[in-house]
Every structure is written in C-alpha cells, then in structure tokens.
Amino acid sequence: MNKEEIDINQELEQMRQDYAALKERFDKQQIINEKLMQNAMKKDVGRMFLSKKSIPVTIALFIIAVILCYVQGFDWWVPLSLIIYGLLTIPGVFWVYKGIREEDIYNGDILSTTKSLREFKKRYVILVTGICVLFFLFVILATFYMTSMNISAELMWRRGIIIALLCVGTLILEYYSAKRLLSACDAIIERLKMKDE
C-alpha cells in the first residue's frame, strides 16, 4: 500500500468512528425526546381522564347537596334541580368518554385514536353546552320562583345575588376546566401526529 491509500483508509476509519459517535448521540437524544414526550403525554392523559375518574366523588357530592337542601328546608325545586342536573350530566360524562381508553392512547392505532379523540372533543363541547343551558334554566326558574314568593325585596335580592354568583362561579370554573381538558386533548393529538411522522 502506498501512502495515499493509507491516508484514505485512515480518513475512512475516522469517518466511521465519527459516524458511530454521531449515531450514538442521535440515539440517546431520541430516547430522551421520547421519554419527555411520554411524560408530557401522561400528564395530558391524566388531565383528560380526571372528569371520568372523579365520578364517584361527584355522585357523593350530589347526594350530600340534596340531603343538605332537605335538611336546610330549601323549597322543592332546588333539590329537584340538583337531581335533574346530576341525572343528565353524570351519564353525559360516560357518553363523552365512550370509546376512549387510556391504553388505546398509549398503545393503540394512531389514526383511530386520533379520530376517537376528535369525536371525544365534539361530545365534550356538546356536554358543556348542555351544562350551560341547564344553569341558565336554573337561574330563570329561580328568578321566577323568587318573584312569586311572598318575601321582602331585600331577601329576594340577597338570594338572587347568591344564586347568580354561584352560577357565574360554576360557569367560570367549567369554562377553565373545559379549556384545560380540550387543550390537553389537542396536545395528545399533536403528539400522536409527531409519533406517526
């Protein structure tokens, strides 16, 4: 071998070593990126399934609220409104999550999971809209009922303000909760697309 061939072989060997080092660094970076993506996905999936996991607590709170209404001597329409609200929203939550499972998000087919998540978002928006309509109907019913009662104007205003504040506060909480859940759903869909690419 002449000197030129030796130099070429040395350069090729150096290039192989550089390539192996780059490949190793790339693989490590890819593993780190995948771990970061999985951690972010777990957080978003946890946020997304929080409503479904909190159903037993929600049912318990509804039962306590109805019992408190009867114990405190509230008029019949207040506990009835709570019961109707619970009977519509709790099955509504199960309807929203129909066909969506945590395992499918992590391990399922990317296209069908993305489609299921988009359907979930549509159903969730319908449920939240229904909840808002129920609250407005409750406020209207409460207003008509209080104006027909034989109570002082001052007491009527106090009750009306309390009901309005509770409804507005609940709607604000529902809005921010829905916004977080839908953004978590969007983030999951985006990560699934990145995973597919």
CSV table of C-alpha atoms in Angstrom, one decimal:
chain,number,residue,atom,x,y,z
A,1,MET,CA,0.0,0.0,0.0
A,2,ASN,CA,1.2,3.4,-0.8
A,3,LYS,CA,0.9,6.4,1.5
A,4,GLU,CA,-2.1,7.8,-0.4
A,5,GLU,CA,-4.1,4.6,0.2
A,6,ILE,CA,-3.1,4.5,3.9
A,7,ASP,CA,-4.3,8.1,4.3
A,8,ILE,CA,-7.6,7.3,2.6
A,9,ASN,CA,-8.0,4.3,4.8
A,10,GLN,CA,-7.3,6.4,7.9
A,11,GLU,CA,-9.7,9.0,6.8
A,12,LEU,CA,-12.4,6.3,6.2
A,13,GLU,CA,-11.8,4.9,9.6
A,14,GLN,CA,-12.0,8.3,11.2
A,15,MET,CA,-15.3,8.9,9.3
A,16,ARG,CA,-16.6,5.5,10.5
A,17,GLN,CA,-15.8,6.5,14.1
A,18,ASP,CA,-17.3,9.9,13.7
A,19,TYR,CA,-20.4,8.4,12.2
A,20,ALA,CA,-20.7,5.8,15.1
A,21,ALA,CA,-20.3,8.6,17.7
A,22,LEU,CA,-22.9,10.8,15.9
A,23,LYS,CA,-25.3,7.8,15.7
A,24,GLU,CA,-24.9,7.1,19.4
A,25,ARG,CA,-25.6,10.7,20.3
A,26,PHE,CA,-28.6,10.7,18.0
A,27,ASP,CA,-30.0,7.6,19.5
A,28,LYS,CA,-29.5,8.9,23.1
A,29,GLN,CA,-31.2,12.2,22.1
A,30,GLN,CA,-34.1,10.3,20.5
A,31,ILE,CA,-34.5,8.2,23.7
A,32,ILE,CA,-34.5,11.4,25.8
A,33,ASN,CA,-37.1,13.1,23.4
A,34,GLU,CA,-39.3,10.0,23.6
A,35,LYS,CA,-39.2,10.0,27.4
A,36,LEU,CA,-40.0,13.7,27.5
A,37,MET,CA,-42.9,13.1,25.1
A,38,GLN,CA,-44.2,10.2,27.1
A,39,ASN,CA,-44.1,12.2,30.4
A,40,ALA,CA,-46.0,15.1,28.7
A,41,MET,CA,-48.5,12.7,27.3
A,42,LYS,CA,-49.1,11.1,30.7
A,43,LYS,CA,-49.8,14.5,32.2
A,44,ASP,CA,-52.3,15.4,29.4
A,45,VAL,CA,-54.0,11.9,29.5
A,46,GLY,CA,-54.3,12.3,33.3
A,47,ARG,CA,-55.9,15.7,32.9
A,48,MET,CA,-58.2,14.4,30.2
A,49,PHE,CA,-59.5,11.4,32.3
A,50,LEU,CA,-59.8,13.4,35.5
A,51,SER,CA,-63.6,14.0,34.9
A,52,LYS,CA,-64.3,10.3,34.4
A,53,LYS,CA,-62.2,9.3,37.5
A,54,SER,CA,-64.0,11.8,39.7
A,55,ILE,CA,-67.5,10.5,39.0
A,56,PRO,CA,-67.8,8.7,42.4
A,57,VAL,CA,-66.8,11.9,44.3
A,58,THR,CA,-69.3,13.8,42.1
A,59,ILE,CA,-72.1,11.4,42.9
A,60,ALA,CA,-71.3,11.6,46.6
A,61,LEU,CA,-71.3,15.5,46.5
A,62,PHE,CA,-74.7,15.5,44.7
A,63,ILE,CA,-76.2,13.2,47.3
A,64,ILE,CA,-74.8,15.4,50.1
A,65,ALA,CA,-76.1,18.5,48.4
A,66,VAL,CA,-79.6,17.1,48.0
A,67,ILE,CA,-79.7,15.9,51.7
A,68,LEU,CA,-78.5,19.4,52.8
A,69,CYS,CA,-81.2,21.0,50.7
A,70,TYR,CA,-83.9,18.9,52.5
A,71,VAL,CA,-82.3,19.4,55.9
A,72,GLN,CA,-82.0,23.2,55.4
A,73,GLY,CA,-85.6,23.4,54.3
A,74,PHE,CA,-85.0,24.6,50.8
A,75,ASP,CA,-88.0,24.7,48.5
A,76,TRP,CA,-88.7,21.5,46.5
A,77,TRP,CA,-87.4,22.9,43.2
A,78,VAL,CA,-83.8,23.3,44.5
A,79,PRO,CA,-83.1,19.6,45.3
A,80,LEU,CA,-85.1,18.6,42.2
A,81,SER,CA,-82.9,20.8,40.1
A,82,LEU,CA,-79.8,19.2,41.6
A,83,ILE,CA,-81.2,15.7,40.9
A,84,ILE,CA,-82.1,16.5,37.3
A,85,TYR,CA,-78.7,18.1,36.8
A,86,GLY,CA,-77.0,15.0,38.2
A,87,LEU,CA,-79.1,12.6,36.2
A,88,LEU,CA,-78.2,14.4,33.0
A,89,THR,CA,-74.6,15.2,33.5
A,90,ILE,CA,-73.3,12.0,35.1
A,91,PRO,CA,-74.5,9.8,32.2
A,92,GLY,CA,-73.3,12.6,29.9
A,93,VAL,CA,-69.8,12.1,31.2
A,94,PHE,CA,-69.9,8.4,30.4
A,95,TRP,CA,-71.3,9.2,26.9
A,96,VAL,CA,-68.4,11.7,26.3
A,97,TYR,CA,-65.8,9.0,27.2
A,98,LYS,CA,-67.5,6.3,25.1
A,99,GLY,CA,-64.8,4.5,23.0
A,100,ILE,CA,-61.9,6.3,24.7
A,101,ARG,CA,-59.5,4.3,26.9
A,102,GLU,CA,-56.1,5.3,28.3
A,103,GLU,CA,-54.4,2.2,27.0
A,104,ASP,CA,-55.6,3.0,23.4
A,105,ILE,CA,-54.0,6.4,23.6
A,106,TYR,CA,-50.6,4.9,24.6
A,107,ASN,CA,-50.7,1.8,22.5
A,108,GLY,CA,-53.5,2.0,20.0
A,109,ASP,CA,-53.5,2.7,16.3
A,110,ILE,CA,-52.6,6.3,15.8
A,111,LEU,CA,-55.2,7.1,13.2
A,112,SER,CA,-58.2,5.5,15.0
A,113,THR,CA,-57.0,7.0,18.4
A,114,THR,CA,-56.8,10.5,16.8
A,115,LYS,CA,-60.3,10.0,15.3
A,116,SER,CA,-61.7,8.9,18.7
A,117,LEU,CA,-60.1,11.9,20.4
A,118,ARG,CA,-61.7,14.3,17.9
A,119,GLU,CA,-65.1,12.7,18.5
A,120,PHE,CA,-64.5,13.0,22.2
A,121,LYS,CA,-63.9,16.7,21.8
A,122,LYS,CA,-67.1,17.2,19.9
A,123,ARG,CA,-69.1,15.2,22.5
A,124,TYR,CA,-67.4,17.2,25.3
A,125,VAL,CA,-68.3,20.5,23.8
A,126,ILE,CA,-71.9,19.3,23.5
A,127,LEU,CA,-72.0,18.3,27.2
A,128,VAL,CA,-70.5,21.6,28.4
A,129,THR,CA,-73.0,23.5,26.2
A,130,GLY,CA,-75.8,21.4,27.8
A,131,ILE,CA,-74.5,22.2,31.3
A,132,CYS,CA,-74.5,25.9,30.5
A,133,VAL,CA,-78.1,25.7,29.2
A,134,LEU,CA,-79.1,23.8,32.4
A,135,PHE,CA,-77.6,26.6,34.5
A,136,PHE,CA,-79.4,29.3,32.6
A,137,LEU,CA,-82.7,27.4,33.0
A,138,PHE,CA,-81.9,27.1,36.7
A,139,VAL,CA,-81.4,30.8,37.0
A,140,ILE,CA,-84.6,31.6,35.1
A,141,LEU,CA,-86.6,29.1,37.3
A,142,ALA,CA,-85.0,30.6,40.5
A,143,THR,CA,-85.9,34.1,39.4
A,144,PHE,CA,-89.5,33.3,38.6
A,145,TYR,CA,-89.9,31.4,41.8
A,146,MET,CA,-88.4,34.1,44.0
A,147,THR,CA,-90.5,36.9,42.4
A,148,SER,CA,-93.6,34.8,43.1
A,149,MET,CA,-92.7,34.3,46.7
A,150,ASN,CA,-94.1,36.5,49.4
A,151,ILE,CA,-90.8,37.7,50.8
A,152,SER,CA,-89.2,41.1,51.2
A,153,ALA,CA,-87.4,42.7,48.3
A,154,GLU,CA,-84.2,42.7,50.3
A,155,LEU,CA,-84.3,39.0,51.0
A,156,MET,CA,-85.2,38.3,47.4
A,157,TRP,CA,-82.2,40.4,46.2
A,158,ARG,CA,-79.8,38.6,48.5
A,159,ARG,CA,-81.0,35.2,47.4
A,160,GLY,CA,-80.9,36.2,43.8
A,161,ILE,CA,-77.3,37.5,44.1
A,162,ILE,CA,-76.2,34.3,45.9
A,163,ILE,CA,-77.7,32.2,43.1
A,164,ALA,CA,-76.3,34.4,40.4
A,165,LEU,CA,-72.8,34.3,42.0
A,166,LEU,CA,-72.9,30.5,42.4
A,167,CYS,CA,-74.0,30.1,38.8
A,168,VAL,CA,-71.4,32.5,37.4
A,169,GLY,CA,-68.7,31.0,39.5
A,170,THR,CA,-69.6,27.5,38.4
A,171,LEU,CA,-69.7,28.5,34.7
A,172,ILE,CA,-66.3,30.2,35.0
A,173,LEU,CA,-64.9,27.0,36.7
A,174,GLU,CA,-66.5,24.9,34.0
A,175,TYR,CA,-65.0,27.1,31.2
A,176,TYR,CA,-61.5,26.9,32.6
A,177,SER,CA,-61.8,23.2,33.2
A,178,ALA,CA,-63.1,22.6,29.7
A,179,LYS,CA,-60.4,24.8,28.2
A,180,ARG,CA,-57.7,22.8,30.0
A,181,LEU,CA,-59.2,19.5,29.1
A,182,LEU,CA,-59.6,20.4,25.4
A,183,SER,CA,-56.1,21.8,25.2
A,184,ALA,CA,-54.8,18.5,26.8
A,185,CYS,CA,-56.7,16.6,24.1
A,186,ASP,CA,-55.2,18.8,21.4
A,187,ALA,CA,-51.7,18.2,22.8
A,188,ILE,CA,-52.3,14.5,22.8
A,189,ILE,CA,-53.5,14.6,19.1
A,190,GLU,CA,-50.4,16.7,18.2
A,191,ARG,CA,-48.1,14.2,19.9
A,192,LEU,CA,-49.7,11.3,18.2
A,193,LYS,CA,-49.2,13.0,14.8
A,194,MET,CA,-45.5,13.6,15.7
A,195,LYS,CA,-45.2,10.0,16.7
A,196,ASP,CA,-46.7,8.9,13.4
A,197,GLU,CA,-44.1,11.0,11.5
